[in-house]
Backbone as CSV, one residue per row, in Angstrom:
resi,resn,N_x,N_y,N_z,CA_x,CA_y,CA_z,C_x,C_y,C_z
1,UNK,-21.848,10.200,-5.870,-20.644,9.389,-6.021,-20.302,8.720,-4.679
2,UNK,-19.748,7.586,-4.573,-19.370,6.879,-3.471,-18.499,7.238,-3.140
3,UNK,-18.554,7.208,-1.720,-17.183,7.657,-0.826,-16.150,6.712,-0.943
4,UNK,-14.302,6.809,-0.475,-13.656,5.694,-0.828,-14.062,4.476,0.499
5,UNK,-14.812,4.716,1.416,-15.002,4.108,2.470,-16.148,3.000,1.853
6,UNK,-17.303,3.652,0.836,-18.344,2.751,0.740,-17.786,1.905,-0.863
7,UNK,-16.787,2.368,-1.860,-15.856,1.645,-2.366,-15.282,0.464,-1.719
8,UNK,-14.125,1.100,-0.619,-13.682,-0.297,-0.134,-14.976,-1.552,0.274
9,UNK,-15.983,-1.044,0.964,-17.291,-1.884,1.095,-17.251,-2.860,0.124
10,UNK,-17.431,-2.022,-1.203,-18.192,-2.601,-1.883,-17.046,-3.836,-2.776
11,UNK,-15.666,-3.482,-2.260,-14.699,-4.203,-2.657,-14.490,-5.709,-1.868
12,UNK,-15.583,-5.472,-0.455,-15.333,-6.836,0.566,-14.211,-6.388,1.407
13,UNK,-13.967,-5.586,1.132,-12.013,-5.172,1.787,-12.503,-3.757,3.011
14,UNK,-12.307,-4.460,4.368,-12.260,-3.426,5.767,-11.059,-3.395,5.973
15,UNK,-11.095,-1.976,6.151,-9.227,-1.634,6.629,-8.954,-1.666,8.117
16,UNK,-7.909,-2.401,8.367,-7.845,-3.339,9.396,-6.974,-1.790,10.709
17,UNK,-7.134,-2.324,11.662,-6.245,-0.907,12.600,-5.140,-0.797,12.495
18,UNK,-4.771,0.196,12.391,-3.283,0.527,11.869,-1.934,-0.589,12.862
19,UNK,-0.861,-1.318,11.887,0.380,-2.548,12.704,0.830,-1.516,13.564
20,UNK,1.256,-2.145,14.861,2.279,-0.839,15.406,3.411,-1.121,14.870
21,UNK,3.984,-0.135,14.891,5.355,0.304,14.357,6.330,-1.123,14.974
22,UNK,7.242,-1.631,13.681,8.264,-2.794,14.118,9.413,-1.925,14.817
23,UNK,9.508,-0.608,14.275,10.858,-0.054,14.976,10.493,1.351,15.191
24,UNK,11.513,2.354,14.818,11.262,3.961,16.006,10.434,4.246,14.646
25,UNK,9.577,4.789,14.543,8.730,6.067,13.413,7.651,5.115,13.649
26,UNK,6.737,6.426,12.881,4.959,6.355,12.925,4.766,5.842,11.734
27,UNK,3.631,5.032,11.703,2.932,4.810,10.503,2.578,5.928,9.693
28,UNK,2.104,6.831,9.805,2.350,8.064,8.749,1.955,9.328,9.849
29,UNK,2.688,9.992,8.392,2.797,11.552,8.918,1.928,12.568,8.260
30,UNK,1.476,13.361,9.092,0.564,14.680,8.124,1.509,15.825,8.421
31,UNK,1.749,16.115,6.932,2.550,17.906,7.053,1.987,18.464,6.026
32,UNK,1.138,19.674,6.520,0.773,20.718,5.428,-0.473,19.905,5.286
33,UNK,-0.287,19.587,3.379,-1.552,19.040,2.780,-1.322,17.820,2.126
34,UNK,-0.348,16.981,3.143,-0.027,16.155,2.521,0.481,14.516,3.665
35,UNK,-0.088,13.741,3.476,0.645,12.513,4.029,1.076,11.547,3.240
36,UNK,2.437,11.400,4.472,3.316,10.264,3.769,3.221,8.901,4.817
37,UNK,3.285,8.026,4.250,2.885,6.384,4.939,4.382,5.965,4.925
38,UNK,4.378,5.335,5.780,5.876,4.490,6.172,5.636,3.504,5.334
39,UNK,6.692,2.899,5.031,6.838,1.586,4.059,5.666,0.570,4.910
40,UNK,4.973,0.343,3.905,3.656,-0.826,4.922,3.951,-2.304,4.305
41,UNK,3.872,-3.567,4.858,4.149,-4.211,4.702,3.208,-5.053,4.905
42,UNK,2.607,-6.082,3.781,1.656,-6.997,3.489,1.003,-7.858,4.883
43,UNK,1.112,-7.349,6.070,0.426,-8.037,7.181,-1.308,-7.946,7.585
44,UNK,-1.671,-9.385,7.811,-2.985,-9.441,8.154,-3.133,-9.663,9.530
45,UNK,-3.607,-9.082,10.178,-3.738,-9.575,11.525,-2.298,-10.164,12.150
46,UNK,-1.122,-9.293,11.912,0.164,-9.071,12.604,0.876,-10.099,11.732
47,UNK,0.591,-10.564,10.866,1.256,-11.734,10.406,1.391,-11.880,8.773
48,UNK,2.455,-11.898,8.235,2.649,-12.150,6.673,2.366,-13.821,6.538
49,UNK,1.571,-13.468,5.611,1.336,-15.282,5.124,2.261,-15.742,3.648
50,UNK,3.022,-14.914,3.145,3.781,-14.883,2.316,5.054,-14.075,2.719
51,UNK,6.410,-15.267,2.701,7.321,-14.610,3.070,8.744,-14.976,1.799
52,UNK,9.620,-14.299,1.282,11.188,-14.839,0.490,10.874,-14.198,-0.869
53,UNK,12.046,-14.171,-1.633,11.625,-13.866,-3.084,10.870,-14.223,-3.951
54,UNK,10.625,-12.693,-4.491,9.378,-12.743,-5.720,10.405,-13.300,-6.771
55,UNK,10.072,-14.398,-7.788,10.660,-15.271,-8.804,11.354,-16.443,-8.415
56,UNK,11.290,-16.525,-6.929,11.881,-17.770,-6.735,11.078,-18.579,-5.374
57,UNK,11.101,-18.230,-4.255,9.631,-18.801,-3.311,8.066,-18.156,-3.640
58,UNK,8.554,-17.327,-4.185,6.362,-16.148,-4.139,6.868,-15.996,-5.441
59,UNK,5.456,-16.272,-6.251,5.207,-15.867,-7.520,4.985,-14.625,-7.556
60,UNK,4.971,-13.954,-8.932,4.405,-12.852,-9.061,2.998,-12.300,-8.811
61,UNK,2.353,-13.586,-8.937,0.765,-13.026,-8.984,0.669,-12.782,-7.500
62,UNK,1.323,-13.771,-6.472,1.129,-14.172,-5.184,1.639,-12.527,-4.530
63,UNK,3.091,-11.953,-5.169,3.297,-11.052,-4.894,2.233,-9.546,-5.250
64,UNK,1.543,-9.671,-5.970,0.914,-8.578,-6.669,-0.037,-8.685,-5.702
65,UNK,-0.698,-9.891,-5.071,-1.833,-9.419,-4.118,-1.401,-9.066,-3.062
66,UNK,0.051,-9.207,-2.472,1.025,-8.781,-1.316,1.291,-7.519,-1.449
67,UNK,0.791,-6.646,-2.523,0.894,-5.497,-2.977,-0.031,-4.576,-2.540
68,UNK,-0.953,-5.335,-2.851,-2.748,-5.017,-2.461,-3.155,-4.646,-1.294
69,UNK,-2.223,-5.875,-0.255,-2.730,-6.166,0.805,-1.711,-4.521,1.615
70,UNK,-0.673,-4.117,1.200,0.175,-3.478,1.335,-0.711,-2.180,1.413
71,UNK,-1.327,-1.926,-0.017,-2.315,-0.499,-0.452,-3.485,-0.790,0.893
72,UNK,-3.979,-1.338,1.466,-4.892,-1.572,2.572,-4.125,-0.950,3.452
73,UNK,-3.204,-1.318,3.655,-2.183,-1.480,5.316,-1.822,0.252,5.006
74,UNK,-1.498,0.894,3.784,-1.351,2.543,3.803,-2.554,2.947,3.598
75,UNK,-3.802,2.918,2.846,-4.636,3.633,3.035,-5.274,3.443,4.958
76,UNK,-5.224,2.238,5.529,-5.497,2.788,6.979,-4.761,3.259,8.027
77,UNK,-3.289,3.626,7.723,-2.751,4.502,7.981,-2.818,6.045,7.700
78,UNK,-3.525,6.138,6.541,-3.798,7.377,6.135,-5.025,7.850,6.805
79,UNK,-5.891,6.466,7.048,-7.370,7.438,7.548,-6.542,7.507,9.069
80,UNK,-6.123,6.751,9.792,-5.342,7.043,11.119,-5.057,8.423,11.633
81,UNK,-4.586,9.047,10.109,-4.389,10.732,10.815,-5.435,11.849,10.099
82,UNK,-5.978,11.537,9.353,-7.052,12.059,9.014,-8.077,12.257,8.585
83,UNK,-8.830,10.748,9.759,-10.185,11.057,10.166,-10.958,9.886,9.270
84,UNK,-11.331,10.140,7.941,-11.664,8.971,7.211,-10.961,9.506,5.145
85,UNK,-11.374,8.622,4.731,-10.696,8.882,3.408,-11.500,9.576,2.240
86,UNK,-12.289,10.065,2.828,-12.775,11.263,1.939,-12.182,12.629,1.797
87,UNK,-11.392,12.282,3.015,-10.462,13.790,3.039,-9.181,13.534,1.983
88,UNK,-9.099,12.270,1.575,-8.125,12.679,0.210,-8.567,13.048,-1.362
89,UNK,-7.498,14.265,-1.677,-7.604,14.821,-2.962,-7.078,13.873,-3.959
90,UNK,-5.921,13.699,-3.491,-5.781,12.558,-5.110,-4.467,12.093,-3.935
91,UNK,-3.916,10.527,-4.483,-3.179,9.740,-4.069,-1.689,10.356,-5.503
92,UNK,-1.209,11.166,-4.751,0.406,11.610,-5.178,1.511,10.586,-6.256
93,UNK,1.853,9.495,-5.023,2.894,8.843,-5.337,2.730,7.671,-4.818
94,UNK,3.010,6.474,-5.581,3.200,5.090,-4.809,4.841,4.497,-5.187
95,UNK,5.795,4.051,-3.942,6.735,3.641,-4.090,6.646,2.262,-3.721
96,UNK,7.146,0.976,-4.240,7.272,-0.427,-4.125,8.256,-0.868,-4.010
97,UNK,8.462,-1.582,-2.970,9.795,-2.066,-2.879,9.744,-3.841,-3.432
98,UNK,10.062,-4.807,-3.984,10.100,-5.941,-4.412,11.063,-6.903,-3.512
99,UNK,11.317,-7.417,-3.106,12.558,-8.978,-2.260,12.196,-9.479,-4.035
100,UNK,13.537,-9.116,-4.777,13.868,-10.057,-6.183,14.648,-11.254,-5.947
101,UNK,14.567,-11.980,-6.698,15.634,-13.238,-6.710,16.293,-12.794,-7.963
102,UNK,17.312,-13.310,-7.914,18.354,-12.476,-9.335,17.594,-13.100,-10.988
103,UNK,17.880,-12.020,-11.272,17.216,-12.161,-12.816,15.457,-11.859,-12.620
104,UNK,15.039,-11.355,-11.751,13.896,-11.049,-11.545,13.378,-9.610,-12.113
105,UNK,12.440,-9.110,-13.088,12.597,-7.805,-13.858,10.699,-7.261,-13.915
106,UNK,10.376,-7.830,-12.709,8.826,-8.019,-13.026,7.986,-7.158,-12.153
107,UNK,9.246,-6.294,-11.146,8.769,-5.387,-10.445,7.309,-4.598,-10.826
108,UNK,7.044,-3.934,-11.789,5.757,-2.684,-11.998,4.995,-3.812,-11.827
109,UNK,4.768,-4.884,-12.608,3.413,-5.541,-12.909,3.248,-6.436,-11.138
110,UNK,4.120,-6.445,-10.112,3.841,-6.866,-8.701,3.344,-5.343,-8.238
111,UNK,3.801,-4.053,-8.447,3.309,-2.963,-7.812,1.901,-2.994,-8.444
112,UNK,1.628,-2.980,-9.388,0.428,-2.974,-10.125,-0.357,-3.260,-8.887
113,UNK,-0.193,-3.893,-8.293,-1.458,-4.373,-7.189,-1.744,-3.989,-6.131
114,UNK,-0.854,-2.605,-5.721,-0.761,-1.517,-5.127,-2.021,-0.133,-6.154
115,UNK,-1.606,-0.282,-7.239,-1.744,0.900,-7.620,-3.136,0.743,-8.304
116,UNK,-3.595,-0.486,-8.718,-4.467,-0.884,-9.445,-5.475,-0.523,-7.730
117,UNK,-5.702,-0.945,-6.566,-6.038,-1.242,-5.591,-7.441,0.397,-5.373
118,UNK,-5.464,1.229,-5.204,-6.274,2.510,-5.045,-6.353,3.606,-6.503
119,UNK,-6.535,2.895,-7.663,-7.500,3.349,-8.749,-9.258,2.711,-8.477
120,UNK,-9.052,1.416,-7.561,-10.499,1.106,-7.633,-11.121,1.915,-6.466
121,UNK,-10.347,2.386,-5.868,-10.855,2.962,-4.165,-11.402,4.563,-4.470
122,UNK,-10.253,5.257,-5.564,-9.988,6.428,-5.663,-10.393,7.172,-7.400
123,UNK,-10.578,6.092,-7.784,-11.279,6.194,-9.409,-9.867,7.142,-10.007
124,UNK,-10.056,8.657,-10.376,-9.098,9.688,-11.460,-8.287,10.005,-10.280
125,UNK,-8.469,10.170,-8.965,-7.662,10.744,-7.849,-6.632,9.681,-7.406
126,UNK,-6.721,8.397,-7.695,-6.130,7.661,-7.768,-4.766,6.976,-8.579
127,UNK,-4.851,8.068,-9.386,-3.532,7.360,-10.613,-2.728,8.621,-10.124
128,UNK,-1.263,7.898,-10.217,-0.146,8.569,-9.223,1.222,8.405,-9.815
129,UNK,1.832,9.011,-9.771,3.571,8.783,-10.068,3.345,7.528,-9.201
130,UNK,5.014,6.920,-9.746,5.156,5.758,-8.882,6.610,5.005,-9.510
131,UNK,7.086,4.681,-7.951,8.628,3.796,-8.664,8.605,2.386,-7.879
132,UNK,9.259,1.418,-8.806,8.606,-0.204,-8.191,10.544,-0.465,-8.685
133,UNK,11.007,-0.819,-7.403,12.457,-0.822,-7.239,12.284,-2.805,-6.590
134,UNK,13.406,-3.014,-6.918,13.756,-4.607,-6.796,14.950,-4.087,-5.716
135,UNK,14.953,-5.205,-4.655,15.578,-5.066,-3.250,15.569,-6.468,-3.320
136,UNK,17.199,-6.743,-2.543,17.362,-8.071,-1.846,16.748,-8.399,-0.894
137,UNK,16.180,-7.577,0.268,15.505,-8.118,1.337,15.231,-7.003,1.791
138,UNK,13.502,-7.128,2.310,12.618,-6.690,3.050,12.235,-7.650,4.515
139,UNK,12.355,-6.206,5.481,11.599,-6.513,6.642,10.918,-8.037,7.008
140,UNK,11.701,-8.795,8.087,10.230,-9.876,8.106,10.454,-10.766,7.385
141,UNK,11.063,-10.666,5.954,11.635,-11.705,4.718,10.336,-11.710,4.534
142,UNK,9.615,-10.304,3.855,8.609,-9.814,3.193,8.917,-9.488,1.871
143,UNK,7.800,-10.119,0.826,7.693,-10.366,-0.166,7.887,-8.959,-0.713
144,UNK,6.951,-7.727,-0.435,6.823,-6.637,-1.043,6.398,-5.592,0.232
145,UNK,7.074,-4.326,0.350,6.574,-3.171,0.523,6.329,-1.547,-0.015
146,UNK,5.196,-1.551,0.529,4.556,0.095,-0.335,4.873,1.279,0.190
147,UNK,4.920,2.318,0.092,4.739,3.384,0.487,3.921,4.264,-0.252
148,UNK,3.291,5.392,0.586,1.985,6.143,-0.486,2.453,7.347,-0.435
149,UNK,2.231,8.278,-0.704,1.829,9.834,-0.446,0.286,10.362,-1.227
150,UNK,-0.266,10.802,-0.060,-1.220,11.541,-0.578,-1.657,12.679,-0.163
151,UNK,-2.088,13.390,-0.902,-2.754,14.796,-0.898,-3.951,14.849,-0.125
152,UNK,-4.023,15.695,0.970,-5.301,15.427,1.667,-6.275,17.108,2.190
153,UNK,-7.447,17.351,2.127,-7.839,18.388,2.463,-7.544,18.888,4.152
């Protein structure tokens, strides 16, 4: 079976070095058997290329890959503290945060692209609780942010 490292490979997708922190806390934490990722936020090379509300400046689809790009930005925070990503047992929980414009109700199917991301990375270890919450404003006047928890050996 493929590792999630030769997955992402095979996805075209290298996980980029962990953003430094915009304010006080770490990109994630290991306690016990378990890490939690700070809210990660859709940046490529320090920079969001999509910024304002999902339903009114960023589409949904536009947002769903801002989702994606999000599940990248926590899984290499996760290998950050431990080592590479074979050391995870199964991916726990994914939380999504949305920037809605009012009347906007489309939250899961923008997380979807979080969660869909690391089902392809993580196959059965990969499907996770998960809550996809609509927010007036994110960080940056960022479209979408993730947070993960996962279970790790």
């Amino acid at each position: 079976m493929a590792t999630p490292e030769e997955r992402l490979a095979d996805l075209g997708i290298e996980l980029p070095e962990v953003v430094p922190p915009l304010a006080a806390y770490v990109p994630a934490v290991r306690t016990g058997g378990h890490v939690y990722t700070s809210g990660q936020l859709p940046l490529v090379r320090g920079e969001l290329s999509v910024t304002g509300k999902v339903g009114a400046e960023v589409s949904p689809e536009e947002a769903k890959e801002q989702a994606r790009i999000c599940a990248v930005n926590a899984l290499a925070a996760i290998r950050s503290v431990v080592g590479d990503l074979s050391q995870v047992v199964r991916i726990v929980k994914v939380v999504g945060f949305v920037a809605s414009a009012p009347g906007f109700t489309g939250q899961p199917q923008v997380v979807n692209g979080a969660s869909e991301l690391l089902g392809e990375v993580f196959g059965e270890a990969g499907v996770h609780a998960r809550s996809a919450v609509g927010v007036a404003v994110l960080p940056l006047d960022a479209a979408v942010e993730v947070e993960v928890i996962a279970e790790v050996r």
